[in-house]
PDB file of C-alpha atoms in Angstrom:
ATOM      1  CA  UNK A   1     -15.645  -1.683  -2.356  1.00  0.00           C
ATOM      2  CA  UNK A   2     -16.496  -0.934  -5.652  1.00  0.00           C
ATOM      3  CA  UNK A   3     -16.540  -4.010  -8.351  1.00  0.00           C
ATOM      4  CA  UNK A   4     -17.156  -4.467 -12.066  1.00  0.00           C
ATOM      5  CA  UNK A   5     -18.059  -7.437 -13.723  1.00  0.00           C
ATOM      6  CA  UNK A   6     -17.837  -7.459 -17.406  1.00  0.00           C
ATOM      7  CA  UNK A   7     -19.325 -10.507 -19.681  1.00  0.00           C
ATOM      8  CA  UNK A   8     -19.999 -11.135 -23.133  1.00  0.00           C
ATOM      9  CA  UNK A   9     -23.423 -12.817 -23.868  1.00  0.00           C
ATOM     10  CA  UNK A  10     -21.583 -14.760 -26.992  1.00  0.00           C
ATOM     11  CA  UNK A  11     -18.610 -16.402 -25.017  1.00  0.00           C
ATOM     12  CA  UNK A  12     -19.651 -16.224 -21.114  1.00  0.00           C
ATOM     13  CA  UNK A  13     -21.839 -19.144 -20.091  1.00  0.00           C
ATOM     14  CA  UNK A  14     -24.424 -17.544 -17.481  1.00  0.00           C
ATOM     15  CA  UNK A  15     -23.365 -19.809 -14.577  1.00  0.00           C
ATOM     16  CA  UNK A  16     -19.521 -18.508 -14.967  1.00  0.00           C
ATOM     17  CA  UNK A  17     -21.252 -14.992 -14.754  1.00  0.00           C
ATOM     18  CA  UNK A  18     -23.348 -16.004 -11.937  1.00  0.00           C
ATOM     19  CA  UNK A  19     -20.638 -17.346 -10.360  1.00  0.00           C
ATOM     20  CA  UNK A  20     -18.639 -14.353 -10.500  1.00  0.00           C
ATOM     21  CA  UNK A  21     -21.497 -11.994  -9.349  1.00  0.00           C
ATOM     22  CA  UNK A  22     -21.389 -14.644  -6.373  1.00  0.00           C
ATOM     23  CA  UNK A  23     -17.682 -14.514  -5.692  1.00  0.00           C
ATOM     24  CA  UNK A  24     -18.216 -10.345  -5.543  1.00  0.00           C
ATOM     25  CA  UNK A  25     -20.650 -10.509  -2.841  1.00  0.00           C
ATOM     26  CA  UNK A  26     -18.335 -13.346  -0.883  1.00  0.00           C
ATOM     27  CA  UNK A  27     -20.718 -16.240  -1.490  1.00  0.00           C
ATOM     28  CA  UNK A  28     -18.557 -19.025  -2.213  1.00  0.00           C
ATOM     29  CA  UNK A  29     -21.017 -20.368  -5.068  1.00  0.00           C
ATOM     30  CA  UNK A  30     -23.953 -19.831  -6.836  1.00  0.00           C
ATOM     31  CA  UNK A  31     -26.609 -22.356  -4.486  1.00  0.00           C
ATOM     32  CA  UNK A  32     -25.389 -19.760  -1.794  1.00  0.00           C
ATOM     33  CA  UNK A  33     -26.179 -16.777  -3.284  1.00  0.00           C
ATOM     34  CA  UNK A  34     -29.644 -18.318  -4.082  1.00  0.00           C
ATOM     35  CA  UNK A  35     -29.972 -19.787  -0.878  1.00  0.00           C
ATOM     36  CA  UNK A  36     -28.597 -16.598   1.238  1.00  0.00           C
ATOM     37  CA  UNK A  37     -30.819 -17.034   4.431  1.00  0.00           C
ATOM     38  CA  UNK A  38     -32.261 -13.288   5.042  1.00  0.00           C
ATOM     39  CA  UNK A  39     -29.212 -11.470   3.784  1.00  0.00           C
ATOM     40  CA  UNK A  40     -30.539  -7.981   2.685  1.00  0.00           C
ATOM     41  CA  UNK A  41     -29.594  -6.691  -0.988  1.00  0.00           C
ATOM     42  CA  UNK A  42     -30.578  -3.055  -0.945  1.00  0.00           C
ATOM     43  CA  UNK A  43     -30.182  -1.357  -4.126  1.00  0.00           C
ATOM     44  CA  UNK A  44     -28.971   2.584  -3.927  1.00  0.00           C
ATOM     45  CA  UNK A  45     -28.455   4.452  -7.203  1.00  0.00           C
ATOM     46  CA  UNK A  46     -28.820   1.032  -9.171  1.00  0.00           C
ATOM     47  CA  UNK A  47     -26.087  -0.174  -7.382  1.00  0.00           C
ATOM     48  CA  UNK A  48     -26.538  -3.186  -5.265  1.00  0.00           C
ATOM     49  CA  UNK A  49     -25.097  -3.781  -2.003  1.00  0.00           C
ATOM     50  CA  UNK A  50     -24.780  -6.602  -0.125  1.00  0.00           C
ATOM     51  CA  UNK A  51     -25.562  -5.809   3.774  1.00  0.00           C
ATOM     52  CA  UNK A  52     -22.281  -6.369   5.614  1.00  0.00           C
ATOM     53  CA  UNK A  53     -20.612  -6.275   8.792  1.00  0.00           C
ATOM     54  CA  UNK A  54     -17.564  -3.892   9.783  1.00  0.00           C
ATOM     55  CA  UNK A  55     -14.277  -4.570   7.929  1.00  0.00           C
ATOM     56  CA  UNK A  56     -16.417  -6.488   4.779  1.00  0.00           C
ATOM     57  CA  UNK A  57     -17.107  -9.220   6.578  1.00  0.00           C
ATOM     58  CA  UNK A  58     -20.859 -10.415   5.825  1.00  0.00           C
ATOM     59  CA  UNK A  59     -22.050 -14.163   6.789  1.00  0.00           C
ATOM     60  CA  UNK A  60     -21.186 -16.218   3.919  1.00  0.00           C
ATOM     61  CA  UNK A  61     -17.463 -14.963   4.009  1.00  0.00           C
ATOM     62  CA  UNK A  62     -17.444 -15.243   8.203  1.00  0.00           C
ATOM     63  CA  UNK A  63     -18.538 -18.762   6.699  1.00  0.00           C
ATOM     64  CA  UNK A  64     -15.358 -19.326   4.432  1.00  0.00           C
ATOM     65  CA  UNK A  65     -13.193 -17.857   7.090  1.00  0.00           C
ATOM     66  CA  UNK A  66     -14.438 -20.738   9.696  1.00  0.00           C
ATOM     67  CA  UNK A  67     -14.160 -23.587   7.459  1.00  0.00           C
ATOM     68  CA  UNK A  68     -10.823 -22.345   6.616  1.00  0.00           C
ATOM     69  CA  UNK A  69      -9.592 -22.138  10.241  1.00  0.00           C
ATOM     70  CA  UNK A  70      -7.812 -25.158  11.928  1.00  0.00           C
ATOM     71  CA  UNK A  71     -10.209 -26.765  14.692  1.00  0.00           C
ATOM     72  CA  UNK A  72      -8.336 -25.123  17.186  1.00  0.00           C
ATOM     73  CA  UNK A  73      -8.471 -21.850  16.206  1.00  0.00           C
ATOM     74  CA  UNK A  74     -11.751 -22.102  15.377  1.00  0.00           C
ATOM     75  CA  UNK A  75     -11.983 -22.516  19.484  1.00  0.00           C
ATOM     76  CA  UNK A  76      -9.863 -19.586  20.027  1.00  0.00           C
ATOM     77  CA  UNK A  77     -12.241 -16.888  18.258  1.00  0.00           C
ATOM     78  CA  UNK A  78     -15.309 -18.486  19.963  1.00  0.00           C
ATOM     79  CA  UNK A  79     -13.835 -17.579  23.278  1.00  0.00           C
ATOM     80  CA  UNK A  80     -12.753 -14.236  21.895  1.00  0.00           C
ATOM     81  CA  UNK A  81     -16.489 -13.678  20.418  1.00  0.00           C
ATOM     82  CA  UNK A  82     -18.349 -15.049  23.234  1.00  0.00           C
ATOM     83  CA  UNK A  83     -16.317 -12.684  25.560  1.00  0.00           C
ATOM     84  CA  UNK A  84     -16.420  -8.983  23.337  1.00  0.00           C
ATOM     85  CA  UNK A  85     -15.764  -6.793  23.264  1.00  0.00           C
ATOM     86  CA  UNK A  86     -12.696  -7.409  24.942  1.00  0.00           C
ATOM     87  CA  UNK A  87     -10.747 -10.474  26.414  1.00  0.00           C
ATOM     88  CA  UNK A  88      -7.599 -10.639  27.778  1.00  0.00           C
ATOM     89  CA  UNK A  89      -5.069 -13.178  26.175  1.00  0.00           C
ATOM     90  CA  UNK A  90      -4.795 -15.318  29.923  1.00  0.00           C
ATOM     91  CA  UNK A  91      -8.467 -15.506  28.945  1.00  0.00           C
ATOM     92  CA  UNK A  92      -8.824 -16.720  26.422  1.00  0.00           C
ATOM     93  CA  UNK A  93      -5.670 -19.396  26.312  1.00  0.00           C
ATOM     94  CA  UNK A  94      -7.934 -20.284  30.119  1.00  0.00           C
ATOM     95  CA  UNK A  95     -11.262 -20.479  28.315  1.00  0.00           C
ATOM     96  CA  UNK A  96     -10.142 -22.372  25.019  1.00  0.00           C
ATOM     97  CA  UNK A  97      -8.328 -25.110  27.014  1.00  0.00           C
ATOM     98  CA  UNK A  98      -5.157 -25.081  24.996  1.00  0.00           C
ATOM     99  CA  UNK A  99      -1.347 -25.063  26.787  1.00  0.00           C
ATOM    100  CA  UNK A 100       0.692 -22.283  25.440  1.00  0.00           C
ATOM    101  CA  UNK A 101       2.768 -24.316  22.651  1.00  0.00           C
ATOM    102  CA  UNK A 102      -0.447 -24.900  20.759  1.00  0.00           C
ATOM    103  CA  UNK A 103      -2.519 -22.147  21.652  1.00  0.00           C
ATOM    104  CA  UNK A 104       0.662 -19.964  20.261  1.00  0.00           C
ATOM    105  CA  UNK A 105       0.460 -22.100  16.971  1.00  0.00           C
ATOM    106  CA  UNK A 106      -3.281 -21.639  16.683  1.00  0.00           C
ATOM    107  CA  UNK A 107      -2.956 -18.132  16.067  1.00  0.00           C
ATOM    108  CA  UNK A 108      -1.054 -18.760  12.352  1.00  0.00           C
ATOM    109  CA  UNK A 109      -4.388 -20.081  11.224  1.00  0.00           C
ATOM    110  CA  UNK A 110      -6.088 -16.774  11.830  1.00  0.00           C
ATOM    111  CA  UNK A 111      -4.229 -14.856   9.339  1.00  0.00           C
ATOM    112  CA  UNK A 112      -3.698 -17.333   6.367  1.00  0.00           C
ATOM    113  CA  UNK A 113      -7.830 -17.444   7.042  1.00  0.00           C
ATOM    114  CA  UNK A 114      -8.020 -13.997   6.377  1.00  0.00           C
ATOM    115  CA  UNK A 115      -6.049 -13.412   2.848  1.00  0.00           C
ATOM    116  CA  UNK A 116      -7.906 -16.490   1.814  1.00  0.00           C
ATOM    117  CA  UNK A 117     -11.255 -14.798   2.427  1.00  0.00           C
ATOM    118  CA  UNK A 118     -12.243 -12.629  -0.652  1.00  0.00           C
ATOM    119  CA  UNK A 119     -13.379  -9.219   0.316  1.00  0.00           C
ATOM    120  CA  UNK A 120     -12.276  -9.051   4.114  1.00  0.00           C
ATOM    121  CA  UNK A 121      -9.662  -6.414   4.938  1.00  0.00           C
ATOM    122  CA  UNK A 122      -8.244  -8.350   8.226  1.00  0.00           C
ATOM    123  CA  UNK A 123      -8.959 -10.793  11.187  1.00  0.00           C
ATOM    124  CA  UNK A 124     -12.304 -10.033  12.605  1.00  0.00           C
ATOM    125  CA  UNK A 125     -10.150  -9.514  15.492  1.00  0.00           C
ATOM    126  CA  UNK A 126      -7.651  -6.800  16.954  1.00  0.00           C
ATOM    127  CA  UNK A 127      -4.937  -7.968  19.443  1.00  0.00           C
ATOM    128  CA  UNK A 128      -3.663  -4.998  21.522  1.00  0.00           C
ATOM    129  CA  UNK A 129      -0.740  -5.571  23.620  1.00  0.00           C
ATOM    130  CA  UNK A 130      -1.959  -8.578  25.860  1.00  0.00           C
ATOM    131  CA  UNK A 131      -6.097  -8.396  25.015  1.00  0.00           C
ATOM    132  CA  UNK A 132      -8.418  -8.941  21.609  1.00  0.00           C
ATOM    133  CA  UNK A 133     -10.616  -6.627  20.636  1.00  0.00           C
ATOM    134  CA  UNK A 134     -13.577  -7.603  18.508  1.00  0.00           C
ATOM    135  CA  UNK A 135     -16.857  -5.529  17.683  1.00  0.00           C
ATOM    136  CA  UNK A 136     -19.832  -6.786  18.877  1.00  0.00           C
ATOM    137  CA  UNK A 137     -21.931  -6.889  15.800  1.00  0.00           C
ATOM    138  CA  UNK A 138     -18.800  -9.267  14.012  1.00  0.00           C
ATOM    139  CA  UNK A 139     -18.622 -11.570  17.911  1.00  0.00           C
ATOM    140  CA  UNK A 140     -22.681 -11.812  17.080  1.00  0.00           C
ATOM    141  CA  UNK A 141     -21.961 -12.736  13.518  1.00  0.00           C
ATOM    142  CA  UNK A 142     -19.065 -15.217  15.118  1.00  0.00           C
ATOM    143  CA  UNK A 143     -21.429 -17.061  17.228  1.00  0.00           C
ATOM    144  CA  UNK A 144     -24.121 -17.787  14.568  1.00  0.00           C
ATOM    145  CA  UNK A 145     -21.635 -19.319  12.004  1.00  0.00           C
ATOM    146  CA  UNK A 146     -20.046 -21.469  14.349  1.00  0.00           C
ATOM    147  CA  UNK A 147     -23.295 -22.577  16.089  1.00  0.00           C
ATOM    148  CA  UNK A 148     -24.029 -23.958  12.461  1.00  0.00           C
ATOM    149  CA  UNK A 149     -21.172 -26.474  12.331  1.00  0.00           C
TER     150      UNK A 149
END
C-alpha cells in the first residue's frame, strides 16, 4: 500500500507529522513507533517499508485489533490461532467455553475490529462453510499479542 504524507515545515508541528508517519505504518502513536520492539524497517528504492504479516496486518495493528475486540471474542481467535491452520466451528465454540447465543454474538466484534484497524484489508481470519482458516505466520502473530495482555 502505497502512502504519501505531505507537510509544510511553516504550519505542521513535527509531532502532528510524526504522528501521521506513525498512523501510516499502523502504530497507534508516536511512543510506539519509537518503542517498536524489533519490528524491521527495510528501506528499498528510498522507500521504507514496514515488515508485515499477510493481509497488512503487522504487530502494532494485531495490537489495536485486540484491544478493540470484546473479551469474548478476544477468546474466540485465541482458540482459532492456537488451533491453525484450521479449526472447525464445534471447535472452537468447545474450546472457548461459550453456549451458542453468545458465542454467535461474539463474532460481531470481529468485523467492527477490523474496519477500525487502519491498514488491514479483513479479519485475520477466513470462515469457510463450518471451519476458520487462519495462516500460521498471523495465528503466531495472534498468540504473542494476546500473551501481552
Amino acid at each position: 500500500m502505497m502512502q504519501s504524507i505531505e507537510f509544510n515545515t511553516a504550519e505542521d508541528e513535527a509531532v502532528d507529522v510524526a504522528l501521521a508517519v506513525a498512523w501510516a505504518y499502523g502504530y497507534s502513536s508516536v511512543e510506539e513507533l519509537v518503542d517498536a520492539e524489533g519490528e524491521v524497517v527495510e528501506v528499498d528504492d528510498g522507500l521504507a517499508v514496514a515488515t508485515s504479516f499477510p493481509g497488512g496486518w503487522s504487530k502494532p495493528k494485531m495490537r489495536r485489533y485486540v484491544a478493540a475486540l470484546q473479551p469474548n471474542a478476544r477468546n474466540i481467535l485465541g482458540v482459532i490461532a492456537k488451533n491453525a491452520p484450521k479449526v472447525d466451528v464445534e471447535t472452537v465454540q468447545i474450546q472457548s467455553g461459550l453456549d451458542g447465543y453468545i458465542y454467535a454474538g461474539s463474532m460481531s466484534s470481529f468485523g467492527f475490529a477490523a474496519k477500525n484497524t487502519h491498514g488491514v484489508k479483513d479479519k485475520p481470519f477466513i470462515k469457510y462453510g463450518k471451519r476458520y482458516e487462519m495462516d500460521k505466520a498471523i495465528a503466531d502473530l495472534v498468540v504473542a499479542v494476546l500473551a501481552e495482555k
